[in-house]
PDB file of C-alpha atoms in Angstrom:
ATOM      1  CA  MET A1130      95.241  97.434 114.763  1.00 90.00           C
ATOM      2  CA  LYS A1131      93.261 100.388 116.020  1.00 96.00           C
ATOM      3  CA  PRO A1132      93.707 103.760 114.192  1.00 96.00           C
ATOM      4  CA  MET A1133      95.114 106.609 116.193  1.00 97.00           C
ATOM      5  CA  THR A1134      93.220 109.908 116.532  1.00 96.00           C
ATOM      6  CA  LEU A1135      95.188 113.133 115.900  1.00 96.00           C
ATOM      7  CA  GLU A1136      95.080 113.745 119.649  1.00 97.00           C
ATOM      8  CA  ASP A1137      96.767 110.296 120.169  1.00 98.00           C
ATOM      9  CA  VAL A1138      99.436 111.209 117.648  1.00 98.00           C
ATOM     10  CA  HIS A1139     100.098 114.520 119.304  1.00 98.00           C
ATOM     11  CA  GLN A1140     100.455 112.980 122.742  1.00 98.00           C
ATOM     12  CA  VAL A1141     102.936 110.310 121.615  1.00 98.00           C
ATOM     13  CA  LEU A1142     105.010 112.875 119.623  1.00 98.00           C
ATOM     14  CA  TYR A1143     104.968 115.173 122.663  1.00 98.00           C
ATOM     15  CA  ASP A1144     106.305 112.423 124.947  1.00 98.00           C
ATOM     16  CA  ILE A1145     109.172 111.659 122.485  1.00 98.00           C
ATOM     17  CA  LEU A1146     109.931 115.476 122.422  1.00 98.00           C
ATOM     18  CA  VAL A1147     110.126 115.607 126.185  1.00 98.00           C
ATOM     19  CA  ASP A1148     112.535 112.697 126.242  1.00 98.00           C
ATOM     20  CA  ILE A1149     114.753 114.319 123.583  1.00 98.00           C
ATOM     21  CA  HIS A1150     114.660 117.719 125.366  1.00 98.00           C
ATOM     22  CA  GLU A1151     115.658 116.264 128.695  1.00 98.00           C
ATOM     23  CA  PHE A1152     118.618 114.364 127.012  1.00 98.00           C
ATOM     24  CA  CYS A1153     119.791 117.555 125.369  1.00 98.00           C
ATOM     25  CA  GLU A1154     119.512 119.618 128.506  1.00 98.00           C
ATOM     26  CA  LYS A1155     121.470 117.060 130.562  1.00 98.00           C
ATOM     27  CA  ASN A1156     124.208 116.875 127.819  1.00 98.00           C
ATOM     28  CA  ASN A1157     124.260 120.595 126.859  1.00 98.00           C
ATOM     29  CA  ILE A1158     123.269 119.864 123.264  1.00 98.00           C
ATOM     30  CA  LYS A1159     121.713 122.784 121.489  1.00 98.00           C
ATOM     31  CA  TYR A1160     118.556 122.266 119.301  1.00 98.00           C
ATOM     32  CA  SER A1161     115.623 124.189 118.021  1.00 98.00           C
ATOM     33  CA  LEU A1162     112.041 123.367 117.109  1.00 98.00           C
ATOM     34  CA  ALA A1163     111.866 123.752 113.317  1.00 97.00           C
ATOM     35  CA  GLY A1164     109.532 124.148 110.354  1.00 96.00           C
ATOM     36  CA  GLY A1165     105.846 123.619 111.198  1.00 96.00           C
ATOM     37  CA  THR A1166     106.704 122.740 114.856  1.00 98.00           C
ATOM     38  CA  LEU A1167     108.397 126.160 115.311  1.00 98.00           C
ATOM     39  CA  LEU A1168     105.428 127.872 113.585  1.00 98.00           C
ATOM     40  CA  GLY A1169     103.135 126.018 115.838  1.00 98.00           C
ATOM     41  CA  ALA A1170     105.046 127.112 118.923  1.00 98.00           C
ATOM     42  CA  ILE A1171     104.959 130.755 117.961  1.00 98.00           C
ATOM     43  CA  ARG A1172     101.376 130.893 116.480  1.00 98.00           C
ATOM     44  CA  HIS A1173      99.662 128.399 118.732  1.00 98.00           C
ATOM     45  CA  ASN A1174     101.894 127.747 121.615  1.00 98.00           C
ATOM     46  CA  GLY A1175     101.822 124.076 120.640  1.00 98.00           C
ATOM     47  CA  PHE A1176     100.960 121.951 117.663  1.00 98.00           C
ATOM     48  CA  ILE A1177      99.375 123.514 114.628  1.00 97.00           C
ATOM     49  CA  PRO A1178      96.027 122.067 115.274  1.00 96.00           C
ATOM     50  CA  TRP A1179      95.840 119.944 112.053  1.00 96.00           C
ATOM     51  CA  ASP A1180      99.583 118.959 111.980  1.00 95.00           C
ATOM     52  CA  ASP A1181     100.769 115.397 112.627  1.00 95.00           C
ATOM     53  CA  ASP A1182     104.495 115.587 113.009  1.00 95.00           C
ATOM     54  CA  ILE A1183     107.378 117.268 114.938  1.00 98.00           C
ATOM     55  CA  ASP A1184     110.663 118.587 113.490  1.00 97.00           C
ATOM     56  CA  ILE A1185     113.735 119.442 115.411  1.00 98.00           C
ATOM     57  CA  GLN A1186     116.960 120.919 113.978  1.00 98.00           C
ATOM     58  CA  PHE A1187     120.478 120.899 115.155  1.00 98.00           C
ATOM     59  CA  SER A1188     123.697 122.555 113.736  1.00 97.00           C
ATOM     60  CA  ARG A1189     125.716 119.761 111.970  1.00 98.00           C
ATOM     61  CA  PRO A1190     128.254 119.578 114.957  1.00 97.00           C
ATOM     62  CA  GLU A1191     125.426 119.306 117.482  1.00 98.00           C
ATOM     63  CA  TYR A1192     123.523 116.800 115.361  1.00 98.00           C
ATOM     64  CA  GLU A1193     126.586 114.561 115.231  1.00 98.00           C
ATOM     65  CA  ARG A1194     126.927 114.683 118.994  1.00 98.00           C
ATOM     66  CA  PHE A1195     123.253 113.904 119.387  1.00 98.00           C
ATOM     67  CA  ILE A1196     122.962 110.900 117.030  1.00 98.00           C
ATOM     68  CA  HIS A1197     126.062 109.343 118.440  1.00 97.00           C
ATOM     69  CA  THR A1198     125.217 109.722 122.135  1.00 98.00           C
ATOM     70  CA  TYR A1199     121.372 109.753 122.461  1.00 98.00           C
ATOM     71  CA  LYS A1200     120.008 107.325 124.986  1.00 97.00           C
ATOM     72  CA  SER A1201     116.287 107.374 125.712  1.00 97.00           C
ATOM     73  CA  LYS A1202     114.838 107.075 129.151  1.00 94.00           C
ATOM     74  CA  GLN A1203     111.681 105.752 127.644  1.00 96.00           C
ATOM     75  CA  GLY A1204     113.203 103.274 125.231  1.00 96.00           C
ATOM     76  CA  TYR A1205     112.689 105.291 122.087  1.00 98.00           C
ATOM     77  CA  GLN A1206     115.058 104.187 119.228  1.00 98.00           C
ATOM     78  CA  LEU A1207     117.168 106.475 117.032  1.00 98.00           C
ATOM     79  CA  PHE A1208     117.579 105.594 113.330  1.00 97.00           C
ATOM     80  CA  SER A1209     120.234 107.412 111.229  1.00 97.00           C
ATOM     81  CA  ARG A1210     122.022 106.327 108.060  1.00 94.00           C
ATOM     82  CA  GLU A1211     125.318 107.413 109.832  1.00 93.00           C
ATOM     83  CA  ILE A1212     124.889 104.969 112.621  1.00 93.00           C
ATOM     84  CA  LYS A1213     126.182 101.328 112.394  1.00 90.00           C
ATOM     85  CA  GLY A1214     123.323  98.927 111.977  1.00 90.00           C
ATOM     86  CA  CYS A1215     121.090 101.462 110.188  1.00 92.00           C
ATOM     87  CA  GLU A1216     122.270 100.791 106.646  1.00 89.00           C
ATOM     88  CA  ASP A1217     118.644 100.322 105.417  1.00 89.00           C
ATOM     89  CA  VAL A1218     117.683 103.954 106.266  1.00 92.00           C
ATOM     90  CA  SER A1219     116.858 105.831 103.007  1.00 90.00           C
ATOM     91  CA  ILE A1220     116.875 109.367 104.307  1.00 93.00           C
ATOM     92  CA  ALA A1221     119.619 111.893 104.882  1.00 96.00           C
ATOM     93  CA  PHE A1222     118.565 112.808 108.391  1.00 97.00           C
ATOM     94  CA  ALA A1223     117.730 110.953 111.611  1.00 98.00           C
ATOM     95  CA  ARG A1224     114.506 109.960 113.331  1.00 98.00           C
ATOM     96  CA  VAL A1225     113.679 109.024 116.914  1.00 98.00           C
ATOM     97  CA  CYS A1226     110.899 106.517 117.030  1.00 98.00           C
ATOM     98  CA  GLU A1227     108.438 104.986 119.450  1.00 98.00           C
ATOM     99  CA  MET A1228     108.621 101.255 118.599  1.00 97.00           C
ATOM    100  CA  GLU A1229     106.540  99.508 121.200  1.00 97.00           C
ATOM    101  CA  ARG A1230     102.951 100.797 121.054  1.00 97.00           C
ATOM    102  CA  THR A1231     102.554 102.399 117.640  1.00 98.00           C
ATOM    103  CA  TYR A1232     102.808 101.572 113.915  1.00 97.00           C
ATOM    104  CA  VAL A1233     103.077 103.926 110.974  1.00 95.00           C
ATOM    105  CA  ASP A1234     101.911 102.647 107.542  1.00 90.00           C
ATOM    106  CA  THR A1235     104.158 104.699 105.132  1.00 86.00           C
ATOM    107  CA  GLY A1236     102.404 103.536 101.946  1.00 72.00           C
ATOM    108  CA  VAL A1237     104.721 103.618  98.933  1.00 64.00           C
ATOM    109  CA  GLY A1238     107.248 105.870 100.692  1.00 72.00           C
ATOM    110  CA  PRO A1239     108.964 103.566 103.240  1.00 81.00           C
ATOM    111  CA  TRP A1240     112.290 104.840 104.744  1.00 90.00           C
ATOM    112  CA  ARG A1241     113.307 101.581 106.329  1.00 90.00           C
ATOM    113  CA  LYS A1242     112.880  97.944 105.374  1.00 85.00           C
ATOM    114  CA  GLU A1243     111.427  97.217 108.804  1.00 89.00           C
ATOM    115  CA  PRO A1244     108.253  98.849 110.225  1.00 90.00           C
ATOM    116  CA  THR A1245     108.535 101.650 112.706  1.00 94.00           C
ATOM    117  CA  GLY A1246     106.212 103.525 115.010  1.00 97.00           C
ATOM    118  CA  LEU A1247     105.624 107.242 115.298  1.00 98.00           C
ATOM    119  CA  TRP A1248     108.786 109.394 115.007  1.00 98.00           C
ATOM    120  CA  ILE A1249     110.252 112.859 115.368  1.00 98.00           C
ATOM    121  CA  ASP A1250     112.477 114.131 112.516  1.00 98.00           C
ATOM    122  CA  ILE A1251     116.066 115.088 113.621  1.00 98.00           C
ATOM    123  CA  VAL A1252     117.464 117.416 111.002  1.00 98.00           C
ATOM    124  CA  PRO A1253     121.027 118.663 110.586  1.00 98.00           C
ATOM    125  CA  ILE A1254     121.655 122.160 109.365  1.00 98.00           C
ATOM    126  CA  ASP A1255     124.735 122.551 107.225  1.00 98.00           C
ATOM    127  CA  GLY A1256     127.003 125.364 106.085  1.00 98.00           C
ATOM    128  CA  ALA A1257     126.042 127.018 102.821  1.00 98.00           C
ATOM    129  CA  PRO A1258     127.619 129.490 100.285  1.00 98.00           C
ATOM    130  CA  SER A1259     127.290 133.140 101.363  1.00 97.00           C
ATOM    131  CA  ASP A1260     127.095 134.231  97.705  1.00 98.00           C
ATOM    132  CA  GLU A1261     123.411 134.097  96.625  1.00 97.00           C
ATOM    133  CA  LYS A1262     124.214 133.036  93.052  1.00 97.00           C
ATOM    134  CA  ILE A1263     126.380 130.117  94.210  1.00 98.00           C
ATOM    135  CA  ALA A1264     123.910 129.222  96.985  1.00 98.00           C
ATOM    136  CA  ARG A1265     121.063 129.052  94.380  1.00 97.00           C
ATOM    137  CA  ARG A1266     123.174 126.710  92.184  1.00 97.00           C
ATOM    138  CA  LYS A1267     123.925 124.521  95.168  1.00 98.00           C
ATOM    139  CA  VAL A1268     120.253 124.464  96.175  1.00 97.00           C
ATOM    140  CA  ARG A1269     119.141 123.502  92.622  1.00 97.00           C
ATOM    141  CA  PHE A1270     121.722 120.710  92.519  1.00 97.00           C
ATOM    142  CA  MET A1271     120.700 119.412  95.940  1.00 97.00           C
ATOM    143  CA  THR A1272     117.037 119.511  95.214  1.00 95.00           C
ATOM    144  CA  LEU A1273     117.573 117.363  92.083  1.00 92.00           C
ATOM    145  CA  ALA A1274     119.780 115.028  94.068  1.00 92.00           C
ATOM    146  CA  TRP A1275     117.261 114.873  96.835  1.00 92.00           C
ATOM    147  CA  LYS A1276     114.368 113.821  94.430  1.00 86.00           C
ATOM    148  CA  LEU A1277     116.659 111.128  93.087  1.00 84.00           C
ATOM    149  CA  MET A1278     117.231 110.015  96.613  1.00 83.00           C
ATOM    150  CA  LEU A1279     113.492 109.565  97.092  1.00 79.00           C
ATOM    151  CA  ILE A1280     113.499 107.128  94.293  1.00 74.00           C
ATOM    152  CA  THR A1281     115.698 104.706  96.254  1.00 67.00           C
ATOM    153  CA  ARG A1282     112.823 104.072  98.637  1.00 64.00           C
ATOM    154  CA  GLY A1283     111.253 102.108  95.751  1.00 53.00           C
ATOM    155  CA  ARG A1284     113.889  99.435  96.284  1.00 56.00           C
ATOM    156  CA  PHE A1285     112.105  98.226  99.430  1.00 57.00           C
ATOM    157  CA  PRO A1286     109.699  95.387  98.708  1.00 53.00           C
ATOM    158  CA  ILE A1287     105.999  96.378  99.263  1.00 58.00           C
ATOM    159  CA  PRO A1288     103.506  93.741  98.316  1.00 60.00           C
ATOM    160  CA  TYR A1289     100.991  94.938  95.873  1.00 57.00           C
ATOM    161  CA  SER A1290      98.278  93.371  98.141  1.00 62.00           C
ATOM    162  CA  GLU A1291      99.111  96.102 100.627  1.00 64.00           C
ATOM    163  CA  VAL A1292      98.869  99.023  98.175  1.00 64.00           C
ATOM    164  CA  LYS A1293      95.395 100.342  97.376  1.00 69.00           C
ATOM    165  CA  GLY A1294      94.365 101.797  94.103  1.00 73.00           C
ATOM    166  CA  ILE A1295      95.626 101.730  90.493  1.00 78.00           C
ATOM    167  CA  LYS A1296      97.301 105.092  90.944  1.00 72.00           C
ATOM    168  CA  MET A1297      99.293 103.996  93.974  1.00 69.00           C
ATOM    169  CA  LYS A1298     100.220 100.631  92.414  1.00 72.00           C
ATOM    170  CA  SER A1299     101.476 102.439  89.268  1.00 76.00           C
ATOM    171  CA  ARG A1300     103.574 104.806  91.387  1.00 69.00           C
ATOM    172  CA  LEU A1301     105.151 101.878  93.216  1.00 70.00           C
ATOM    173  CA  LEU A1302     106.010 100.173  89.969  1.00 74.00           C
ATOM    174  CA  VAL A1303     107.503 103.264  88.471  1.00 72.00           C
ATOM    175  CA  LYS A1304     109.607 103.857  91.647  1.00 69.00           C
ATOM    176  CA  LYS A1305     110.859 100.270  91.624  1.00 69.00           C
ATOM    177  CA  CYS A1306     111.972 100.582  87.941  1.00 74.00           C
ATOM    178  CA  LEU A1307     113.649 103.980  88.366  1.00 69.00           C
ATOM    179  CA  SER A1308     115.417 102.852  91.514  1.00 69.00           C
ATOM    180  CA  ARG A1309     117.650 100.728  89.374  1.00 72.00           C
ATOM    181  CA  LEU A1310     119.175 103.892  87.946  1.00 74.00           C
ATOM    182  CA  VAL A1311     120.365 105.005  91.372  1.00 77.00           C
ATOM    183  CA  PRO A1312     123.917 103.927  92.139  1.00 81.00           C
ATOM    184  CA  LYS A1313     124.668 101.799  95.218  1.00 78.00           C
ATOM    185  CA  GLY A1314     125.769 103.929  98.214  1.00 85.00           C
ATOM    186  CA  TYR A1315     123.916 106.973  96.887  1.00 90.00           C
ATOM    187  CA  ILE A1316     122.501 107.976 100.322  1.00 91.00           C
ATOM    188  CA  LEU A1317     126.015 108.281 101.857  1.00 92.00           C
ATOM    189  CA  ARG A1318     127.089 110.336  98.834  1.00 94.00           C
ATOM    190  CA  TYR A1319     124.192 112.603  99.301  1.00 95.00           C
ATOM    191  CA  ILE A1320     124.968 113.051 102.975  1.00 96.00           C
ATOM    192  CA  ASN A1321     128.508 114.070 102.034  1.00 97.00           C
ATOM    193  CA  TRP A1322     127.208 116.584  99.477  1.00 97.00           C
ATOM    194  CA  CYS A1323     125.192 118.199 102.315  1.00 98.00           C
ATOM    195  CA  GLN A1324     128.480 118.874 104.167  1.00 98.00           C
ATOM    196  CA  GLU A1325     130.350 120.423 101.322  1.00 97.00           C
ATOM    197  CA  TYR A1326     130.524 123.716 103.181  1.00 98.00           C
ATOM    198  CA  ALA A1327     131.800 123.230 106.765  1.00 96.00           C
ATOM    199  CA  PHE A1328     129.355 124.565 109.364  1.00 96.00           C
ATOM    200  CA  ASP A1329     132.032 126.329 111.520  1.00 96.00           C
ATOM    201  CA  ASP A1330     133.551 128.153 108.511  1.00 97.00           C
ATOM    202  CA  SER A1331     130.296 129.315 106.943  1.00 98.00           C
ATOM    203  CA  SER A1332     128.348 132.481 107.496  1.00 97.00           C
ATOM    204  CA  TYR A1333     125.176 131.112 105.935  1.00 98.00           C
ATOM    205  CA  LEU A1334     123.271 127.892 106.632  1.00 97.00           C
ATOM    206  CA  ALA A1335     120.730 125.675 104.801  1.00 97.00           C
ATOM    207  CA  ASN A1336     118.832 122.521 105.430  1.00 97.00           C
ATOM    208  CA  PHE A1337     120.237 120.335 102.561  1.00 97.00           C
ATOM    209  CA  SER A1338     119.133 117.030 103.993  1.00 96.00           C
ATOM    210  CA  PHE A1339     115.516 117.634 103.251  1.00 93.00           C
ATOM    211  CA  MET A1340     115.086 119.888 100.209  1.00 94.00           C
ATOM    212  CA  GLN A1341     111.377 120.176 100.050  1.00 89.00           C
ATOM    213  CA  ASN A1342     111.481 123.925 100.752  1.00 92.00           C
ATOM    214  CA  GLY A1343     114.346 124.643  98.412  1.00 93.00           C
ATOM    215  CA  PHE A1344     115.924 128.079  98.764  1.00 95.00           C
ATOM    216  CA  LYS A1345     113.542 129.174 101.539  1.00 95.00           C
ATOM    217  CA  GLU A1346     115.764 127.608 104.171  1.00 92.00           C
ATOM    218  CA  TRP A1347     119.003 129.574 103.129  1.00 96.00           C
ATOM    219  CA  GLN A1348     119.631 132.046 105.814  1.00 95.00           C
ATOM    220  CA  PRO A1349     122.396 133.822 107.804  1.00 96.00           C
ATOM    221  CA  LYS A1350     124.223 131.659 110.428  1.00 96.00           C
ATOM    222  CA  SER A1351     123.430 134.448 113.031  1.00 95.00           C
ATOM    223  CA  SER A1352     119.772 133.162 113.077  1.00 92.00           C
ATOM    224  CA  MET A1353     120.970 130.040 114.872  1.00 91.00           C
ATOM    225  CA  GLU A1354     123.411 131.378 117.257  1.00 92.00           C
ATOM    226  CA  LYS A1355     121.052 131.933 120.214  1.00 96.00           C
ATOM    227  CA  PHE A1356     118.277 129.766 121.636  1.00 98.00           C
ATOM    228  CA  VAL A1357     115.557 130.401 124.095  1.00 98.00           C
ATOM    229  CA  LEU A1358     112.802 128.364 125.822  1.00 98.00           C
ATOM    230  CA  HIS A1359     109.336 128.807 124.480  1.00 98.00           C
ATOM    231  CA  LYS A1360     106.005 127.318 125.426  1.00 98.00           C
ATOM    232  CA  PHE A1361     104.820 124.286 123.417  1.00 98.00           C
ATOM    233  CA  GLU A1362     101.795 122.504 124.733  1.00 98.00           C
ATOM    234  CA  ASP A1363     102.342 121.637 128.387  1.00 97.00           C
ATOM    235  CA  GLY A1364     106.175 122.376 128.439  1.00 98.00           C
ATOM    236  CA  GLU A1365     108.968 124.651 127.308  1.00 98.00           C
ATOM    237  CA  PHE A1366     111.363 123.668 124.539  1.00 98.00           C
ATOM    238  CA  TYR A1367     114.092 125.466 122.650  1.00 98.00           C
ATOM    239  CA  ILE A1368     113.629 127.663 119.623  1.00 98.00           C
ATOM    240  CA  MET A1369     115.933 129.987 117.728  1.00 97.00           C
ATOM    241  CA  GLU A1370     115.767 133.433 119.345  1.00 97.00           C
ATOM    242  CA  ASP A1371     115.687 134.848 115.821  1.00 96.00           C
ATOM    243  CA  TYR A1372     112.739 132.621 114.726  1.00 97.00           C
ATOM    244  CA  ASN A1373     111.346 135.468 112.576  1.00 96.00           C
ATOM    245  CA  THR A1374     114.088 134.995 109.932  1.00 95.00           C
ATOM    246  CA  SER A1375     113.420 131.281 109.506  1.00 95.00           C
ATOM    247  CA  LEU A1376     109.573 131.517 109.583  1.00 97.00           C
ATOM    248  CA  SER A1377     109.424 134.466 107.240  1.00 96.00           C
ATOM    249  CA  HIS A1378     111.622 132.684 104.651  1.00 94.00           C
ATOM    250  CA  LEU A1379     109.435 129.573 104.944  1.00 95.00           C
ATOM    251  CA  TYR A1380     105.897 130.966 105.292  1.00 95.00           C
ATOM    252  CA  GLY A1381     105.884 134.711 104.609  1.00 95.00           C
ATOM    253  CA  ASN A1382     103.187 136.215 106.869  1.00 96.00           C
ATOM    254  CA  TYR A1383     103.364 133.250 109.159  1.00 97.00           C
ATOM    255  CA  MET A1384     100.955 134.601 111.779  1.00 97.00           C
ATOM    256  CA  GLU A1385      98.111 134.541 109.303  1.00 96.00           C
ATOM    257  CA  LEU A1386      96.130 131.277 109.175  1.00 95.00           C
ATOM    258  CA  PRO A1387      95.996 129.486 105.825  1.00 93.00           C
ATOM    259  CA  PRO A1388      92.617 128.982 104.070  1.00 93.00           C
ATOM    260  CA  VAL A1389      90.339 126.428 105.609  1.00 92.00           C
ATOM    261  CA  GLU A1390      90.875 124.048 102.698  1.00 90.00           C
ATOM    262  CA  LYS A1391      94.596 123.908 103.443  1.00 88.00           C
ATOM    263  CA  ARG A1392      94.312 123.206 107.097  1.00 90.00           C
ATOM    264  CA  VAL A1393      94.926 119.442 106.667  1.00 88.00           C
ATOM    265  CA  ALA A1394      97.427 116.942 107.972  1.00 83.00           C
ATOM    266  CA  HIS A1395      99.947 115.080 105.824  1.00 75.00           C
ATOM    267  CA  GLU A1396      98.264 112.519 103.655  1.00 70.00           C
ATOM    268  CA  ILE A1397     101.265 110.189 103.298  1.00 78.00           C
ATOM    269  CA  ASN A1398     101.160 108.216 106.498  1.00 89.00           C
ATOM    270  CA  SER A1399      98.545 106.371 108.568  1.00 92.00           C
ATOM    271  CA  PHE A1400      98.939 105.862 112.272  1.00 96.00           C
ATOM    272  CA  TYR A1401      97.840 102.906 114.447  1.00 97.00           C
ATOM    273  CA  TRP A1402      97.973 101.524 117.900  1.00 98.00           C
ATOM    274  CA  LYS A1403      99.510  98.041 117.926  1.00 95.00           C
TER     275      LYS A1403
END
C-alpha cells in the first residue's frame, strides 16, 4: 500500500464532508463543524494546515435522525454502536468512512474488528446539568468511564508481528489484560450514561461521548441554537453562530497560532491508499 500525503488525506475527508452536508441539507438535519475543524474554519477558512481529521457535532435528537437515515451518494459507510450490525464498534459516537480506496492503520487503538478507511467523526451533544458543581461531578465520572471504555479496544486481536517497538507491544499487552475487567455491554451502558440529562429539557450541553477535553465542552444550550454557513476550503458548511463560546472554552485565545513545535498532526493513525 502507498502512504497518503496530508494533502491526500484532506481531499478524501473533504469529499466525505461534502457528502454529509448534502444529505443534511436535503433532509433538514442541523449540524456544526466542531473542535479543531471549527477552529480551522474560523482561523484558516479550511483545515488547520497540520490537522488530519474532521469532526462534526449534532444535538442528540439530530444525531439520532442522522445515524438512522444517512445514505451516501458516494458509497461511504456509517458505523455506530447504536446501529444493528455494528456491535463491534468500541466508541460511543459514529463515524462515516471511505471504505473503497483508503486504509487506516490504527495501531494499538482499533475501534472495530475489521479495517476501515478514512473517516469523519460524528459526535452527539447531550444535555448536561446547569449547576456547575453537579456538572463537574458528572464530567469527572464520565471522564473516568471514558478512559475505562478505551481499555475495551484491547479486546480486539492485533498480532504482535504488526506492532512495532517494545513500548507499543507492552501497551497492547497491558490493554488486553485490563480489558478483562471491563464488563460485557459496557459500551452501551456508557452511551446510556451520556444521555442521563435529556437534551430537550436541559439548558446546558456537553460532549460526553468523547471526554478528552473534559469540562471545557460544558456550555449553555443557547450556543447551539443557531447555525450559519461558513467557508471551509472550497465550500461552505454549517457552524454554530456562537462559535466563540465553544472555541474559547476549548482553546482560550483561539486565533493565536500554537508554538511551532505543537503544529503537528495526530500520531495515532497512519493513512494509506489501497
